[in-house]
CSV table of C-alpha atoms in Angstrom, one decimal:
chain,number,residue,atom,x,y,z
A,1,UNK,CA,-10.6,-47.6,-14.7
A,2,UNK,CA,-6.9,-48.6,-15.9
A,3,UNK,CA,-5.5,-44.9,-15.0
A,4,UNK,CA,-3.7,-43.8,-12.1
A,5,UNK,CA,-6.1,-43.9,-9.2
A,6,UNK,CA,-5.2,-41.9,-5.5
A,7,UNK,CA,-6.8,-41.8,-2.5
A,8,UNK,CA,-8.3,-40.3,-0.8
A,9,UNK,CA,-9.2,-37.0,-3.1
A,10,UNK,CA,-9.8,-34.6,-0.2
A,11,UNK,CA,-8.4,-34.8,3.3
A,12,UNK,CA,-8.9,-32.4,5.9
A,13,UNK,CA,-6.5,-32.3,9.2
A,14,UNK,CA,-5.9,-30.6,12.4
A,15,UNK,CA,-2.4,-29.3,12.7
A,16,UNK,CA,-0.1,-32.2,14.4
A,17,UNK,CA,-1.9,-35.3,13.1
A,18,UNK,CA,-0.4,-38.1,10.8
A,19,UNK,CA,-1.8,-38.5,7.4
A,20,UNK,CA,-1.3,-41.0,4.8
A,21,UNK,CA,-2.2,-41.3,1.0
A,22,UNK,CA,-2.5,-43.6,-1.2
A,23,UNK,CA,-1.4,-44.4,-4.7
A,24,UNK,CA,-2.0,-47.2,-7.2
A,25,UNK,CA,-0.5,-46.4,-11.2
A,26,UNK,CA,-0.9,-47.9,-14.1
A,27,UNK,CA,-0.7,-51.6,-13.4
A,28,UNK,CA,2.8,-52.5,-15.1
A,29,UNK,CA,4.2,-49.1,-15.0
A,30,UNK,CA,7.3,-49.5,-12.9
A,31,UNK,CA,8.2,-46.0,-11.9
A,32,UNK,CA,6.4,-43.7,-10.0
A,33,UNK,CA,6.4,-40.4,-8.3
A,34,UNK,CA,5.0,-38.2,-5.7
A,35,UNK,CA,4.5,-34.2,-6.5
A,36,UNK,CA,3.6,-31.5,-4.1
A,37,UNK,CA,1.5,-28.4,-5.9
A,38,UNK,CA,0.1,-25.5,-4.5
A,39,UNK,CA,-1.7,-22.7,-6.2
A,40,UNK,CA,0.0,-21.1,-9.1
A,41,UNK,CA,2.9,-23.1,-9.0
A,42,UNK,CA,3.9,-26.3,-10.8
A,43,UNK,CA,4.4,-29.8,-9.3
A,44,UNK,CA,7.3,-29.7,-7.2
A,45,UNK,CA,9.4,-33.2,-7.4
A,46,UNK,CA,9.1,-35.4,-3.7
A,47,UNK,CA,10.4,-38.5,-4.9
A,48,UNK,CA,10.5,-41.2,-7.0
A,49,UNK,CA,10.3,-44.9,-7.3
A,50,UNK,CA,11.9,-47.7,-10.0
A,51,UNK,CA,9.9,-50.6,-8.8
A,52,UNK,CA,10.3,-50.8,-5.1
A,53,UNK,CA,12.9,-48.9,-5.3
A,54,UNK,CA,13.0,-44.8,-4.3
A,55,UNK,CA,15.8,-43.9,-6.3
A,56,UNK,CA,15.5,-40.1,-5.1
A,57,UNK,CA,14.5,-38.0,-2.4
A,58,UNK,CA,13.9,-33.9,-3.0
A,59,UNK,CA,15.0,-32.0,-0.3
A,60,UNK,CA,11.4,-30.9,0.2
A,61,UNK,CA,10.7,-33.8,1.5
A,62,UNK,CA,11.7,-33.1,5.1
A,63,UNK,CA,12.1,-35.5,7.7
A,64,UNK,CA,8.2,-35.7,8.1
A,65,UNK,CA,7.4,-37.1,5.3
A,66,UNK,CA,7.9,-40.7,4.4
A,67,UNK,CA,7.3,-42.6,1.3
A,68,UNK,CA,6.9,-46.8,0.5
A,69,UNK,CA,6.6,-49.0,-2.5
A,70,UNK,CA,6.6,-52.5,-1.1
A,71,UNK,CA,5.9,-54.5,-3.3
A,72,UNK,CA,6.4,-52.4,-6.4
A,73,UNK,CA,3.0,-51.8,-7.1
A,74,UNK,CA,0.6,-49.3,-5.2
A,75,UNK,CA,2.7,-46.4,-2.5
A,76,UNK,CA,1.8,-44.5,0.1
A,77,UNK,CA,3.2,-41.1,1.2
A,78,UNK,CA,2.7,-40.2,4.7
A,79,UNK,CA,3.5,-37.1,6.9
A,80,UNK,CA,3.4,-37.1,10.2
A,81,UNK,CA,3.1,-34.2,12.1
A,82,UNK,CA,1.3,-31.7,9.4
A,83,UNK,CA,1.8,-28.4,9.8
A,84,UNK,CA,-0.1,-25.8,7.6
A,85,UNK,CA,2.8,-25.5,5.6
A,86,UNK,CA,1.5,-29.2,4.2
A,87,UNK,CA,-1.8,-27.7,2.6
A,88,UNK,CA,-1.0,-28.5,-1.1
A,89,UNK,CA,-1.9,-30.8,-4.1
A,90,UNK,CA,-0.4,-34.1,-3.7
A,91,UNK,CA,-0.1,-35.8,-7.6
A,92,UNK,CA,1.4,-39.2,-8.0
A,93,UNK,CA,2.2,-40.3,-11.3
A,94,UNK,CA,3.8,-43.4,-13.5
A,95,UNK,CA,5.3,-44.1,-16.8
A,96,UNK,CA,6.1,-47.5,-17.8
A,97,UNK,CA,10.2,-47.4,-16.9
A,98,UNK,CA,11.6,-47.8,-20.4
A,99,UNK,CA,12.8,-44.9,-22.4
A,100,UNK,CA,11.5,-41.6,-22.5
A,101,UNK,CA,7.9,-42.0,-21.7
A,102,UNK,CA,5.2,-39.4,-20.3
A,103,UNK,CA,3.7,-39.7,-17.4
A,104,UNK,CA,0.6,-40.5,-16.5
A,105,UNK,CA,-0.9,-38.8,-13.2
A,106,UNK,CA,-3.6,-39.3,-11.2
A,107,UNK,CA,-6.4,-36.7,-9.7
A,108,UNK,CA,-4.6,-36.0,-7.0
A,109,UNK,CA,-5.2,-35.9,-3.0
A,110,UNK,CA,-5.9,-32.1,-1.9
A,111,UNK,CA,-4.6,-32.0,1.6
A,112,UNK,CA,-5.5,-29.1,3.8
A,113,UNK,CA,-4.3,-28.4,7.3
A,114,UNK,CA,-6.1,-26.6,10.0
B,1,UNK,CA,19.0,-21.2,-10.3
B,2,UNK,CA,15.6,-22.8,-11.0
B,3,UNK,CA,16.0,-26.7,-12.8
B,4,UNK,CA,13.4,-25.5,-15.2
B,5,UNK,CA,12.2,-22.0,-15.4
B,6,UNK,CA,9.0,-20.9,-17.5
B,7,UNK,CA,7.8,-17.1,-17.9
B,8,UNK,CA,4.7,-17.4,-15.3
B,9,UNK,CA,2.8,-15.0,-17.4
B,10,UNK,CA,-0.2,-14.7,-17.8
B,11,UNK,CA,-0.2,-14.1,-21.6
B,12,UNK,CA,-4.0,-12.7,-22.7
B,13,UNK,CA,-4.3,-13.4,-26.0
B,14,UNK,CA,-7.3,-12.9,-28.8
B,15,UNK,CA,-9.0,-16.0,-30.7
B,16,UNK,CA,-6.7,-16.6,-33.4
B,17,UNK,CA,-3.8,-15.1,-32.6
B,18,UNK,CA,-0.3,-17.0,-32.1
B,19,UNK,CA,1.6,-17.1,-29.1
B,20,UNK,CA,4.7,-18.6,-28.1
B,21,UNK,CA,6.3,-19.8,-25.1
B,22,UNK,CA,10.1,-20.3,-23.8
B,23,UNK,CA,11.6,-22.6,-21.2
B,24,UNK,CA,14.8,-22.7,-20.0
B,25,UNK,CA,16.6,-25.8,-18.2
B,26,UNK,CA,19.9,-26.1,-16.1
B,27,UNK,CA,20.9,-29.5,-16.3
B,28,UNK,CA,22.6,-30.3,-19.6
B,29,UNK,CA,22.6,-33.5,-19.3
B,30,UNK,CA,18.6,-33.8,-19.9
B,31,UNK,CA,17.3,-36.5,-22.0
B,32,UNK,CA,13.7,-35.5,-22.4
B,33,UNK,CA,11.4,-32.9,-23.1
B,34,UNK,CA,7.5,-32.6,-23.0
B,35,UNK,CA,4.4,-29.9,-22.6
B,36,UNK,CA,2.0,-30.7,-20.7
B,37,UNK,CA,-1.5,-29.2,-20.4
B,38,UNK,CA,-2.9,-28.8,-16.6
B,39,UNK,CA,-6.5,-27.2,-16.8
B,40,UNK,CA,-7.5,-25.2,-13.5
B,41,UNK,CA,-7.9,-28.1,-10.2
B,42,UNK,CA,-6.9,-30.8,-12.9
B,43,UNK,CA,-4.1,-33.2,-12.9
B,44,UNK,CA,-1.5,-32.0,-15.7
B,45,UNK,CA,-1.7,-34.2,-18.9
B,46,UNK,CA,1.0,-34.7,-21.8
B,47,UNK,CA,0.1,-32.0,-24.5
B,48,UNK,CA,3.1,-33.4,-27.0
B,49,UNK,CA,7.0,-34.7,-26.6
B,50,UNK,CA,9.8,-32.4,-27.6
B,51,UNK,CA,12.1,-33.6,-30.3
B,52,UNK,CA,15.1,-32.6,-31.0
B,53,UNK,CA,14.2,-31.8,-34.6
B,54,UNK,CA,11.4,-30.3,-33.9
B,55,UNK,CA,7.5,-31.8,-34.2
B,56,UNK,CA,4.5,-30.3,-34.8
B,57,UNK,CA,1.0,-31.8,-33.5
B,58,UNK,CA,-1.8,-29.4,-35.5
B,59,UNK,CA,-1.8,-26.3,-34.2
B,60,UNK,CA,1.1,-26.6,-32.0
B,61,UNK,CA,4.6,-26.6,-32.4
B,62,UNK,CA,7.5,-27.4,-30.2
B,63,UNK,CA,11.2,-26.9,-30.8
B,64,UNK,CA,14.3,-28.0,-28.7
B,65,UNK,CA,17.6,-26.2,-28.5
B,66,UNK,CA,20.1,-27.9,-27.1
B,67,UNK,CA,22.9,-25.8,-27.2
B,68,UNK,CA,21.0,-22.8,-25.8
B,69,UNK,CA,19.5,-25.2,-23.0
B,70,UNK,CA,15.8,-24.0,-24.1
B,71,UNK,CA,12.4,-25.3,-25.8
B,72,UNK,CA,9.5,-23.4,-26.7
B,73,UNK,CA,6.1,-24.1,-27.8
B,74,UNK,CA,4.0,-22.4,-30.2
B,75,UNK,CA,0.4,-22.3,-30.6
B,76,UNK,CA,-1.2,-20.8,-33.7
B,77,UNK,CA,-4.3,-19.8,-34.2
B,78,UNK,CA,-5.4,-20.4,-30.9
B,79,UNK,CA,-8.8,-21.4,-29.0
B,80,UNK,CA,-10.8,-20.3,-25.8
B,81,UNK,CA,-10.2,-24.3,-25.0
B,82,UNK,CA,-6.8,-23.3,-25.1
B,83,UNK,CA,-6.9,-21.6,-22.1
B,84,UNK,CA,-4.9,-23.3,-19.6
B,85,UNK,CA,-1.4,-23.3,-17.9
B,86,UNK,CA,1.4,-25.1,-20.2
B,87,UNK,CA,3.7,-26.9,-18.2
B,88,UNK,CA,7.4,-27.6,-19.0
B,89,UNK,CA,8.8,-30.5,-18.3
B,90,UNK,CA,12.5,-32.0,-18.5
B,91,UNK,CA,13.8,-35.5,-17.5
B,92,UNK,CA,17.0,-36.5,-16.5
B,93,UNK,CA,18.9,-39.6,-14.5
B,94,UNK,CA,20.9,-42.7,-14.7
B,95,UNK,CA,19.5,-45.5,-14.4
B,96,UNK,CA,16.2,-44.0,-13.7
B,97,UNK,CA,14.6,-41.0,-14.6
B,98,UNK,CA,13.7,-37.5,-12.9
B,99,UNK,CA,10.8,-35.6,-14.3
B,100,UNK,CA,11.0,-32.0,-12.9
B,101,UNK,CA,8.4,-29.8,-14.2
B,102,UNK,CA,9.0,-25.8,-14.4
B,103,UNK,CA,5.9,-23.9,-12.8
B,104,UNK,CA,4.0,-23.2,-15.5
B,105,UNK,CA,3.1,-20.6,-17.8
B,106,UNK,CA,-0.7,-19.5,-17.5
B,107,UNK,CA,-2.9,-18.5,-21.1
B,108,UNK,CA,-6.1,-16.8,-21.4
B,109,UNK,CA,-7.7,-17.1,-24.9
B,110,UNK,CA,-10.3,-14.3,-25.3
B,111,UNK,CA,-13.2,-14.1,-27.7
């Protein structure tokens, strides 16, 4: 499978616990970025990265939440401390980094606090 | 003011009949425009680009106005598969790009 792969699909936490997702894009695509949806809305912009670079940071994205691309290639978005608030679709996407390109998203990680 | 503001509908439409959607954005500065296509609990996908002469892609057509700071989609003769939520989506940035998507407009096709 060459498309955008997350991980895990489905996570289920108690309020106050750390979680941490996973994303690996299109091999070669060099930017990527993290989405928060919740029901009947749109994907809300988190961040993004050109290589391993995060270029841009939403203000949604409060102090809780962190995001990493190493070594340019898979990220990771954690939040630490969840808080029901959290419960949401998380998407990651990529395009390849040149011109105006779609993006490419992946199946998303469906994150739901308790 | 909303980057990217779509009419959340839903619009209830009959087999066959046309329907159009708006979209307004706030940055003027935006390089890119897209529809994209997100089926219910599915990731969205990339129904067609925007042009700034217009394109069309079959049944759908999609126009760009820049001076008015608005695009539009329009689906003719439309399909129970087309029943989904049309997202619009607008990129912007220097030396990388911001994708910000508006929330979506919903349609149900009816037989």
């Amino acid at each position: 499978d060459t498309g955008v792969s997350q991980d895990p699909r489905h996570k289920i936490t108690k309020r106050g616990q750390n979680v941490t997702f996973r994303c690996d894009p299109i091999s070669e695509h060099n930017r990527l970025y993290w989405y928060r949806q919740t029901l009947g809305q749109g994907p809300e912009f988190l961040t993004y990265f050109q290589n391993e670079a995060q270029l841009e940071k939403s203000r949604l994205l409060s102090d809780r939440f962190s995001a990493e691309r190493p070594k340019g290639s898979f990220s990771t978005l954690e939040i630490q401390r969840t808080e029901q608030g959290d419960s949401a679709m998380y998407l990651c996407a990529s395009s390849p980094g040149q011109g105006d390109t779609e993006a490419f998203f992946g199946q998303g990680t469906r994150l739901t606090v308790v | 003011r909303k980057e990217v503001e779509q009419d959340p509908g839903p619009f209830n439409v009959p087999e066959g009949a046309t329907v159009a959607f708006n979209c307004t954005y706030s940055n003027s500065a935006s390089q890119s425009f897209f529809w994209y296509r997100q089926d219910c609990r599915k990731e969205p996908k990339l129904l067609m680009s925007v042009y700034s002469s217009g394109n069309e892609d079959g049944r759908f057509t999609a126009q760009l106005n820049r001076a008015s700071q608005y695009i539009s989609l329009l689906i003719r003769d439309s399909k129970l598969s087309d029943s989904a939520t049309y997202l619009c989506v607008v990129n912007w940035g220097t030396g990388g790009f911001k994708t910000i998507f508006g929330a979506g407009t919903r349609l149900f096709v009816k037989a």
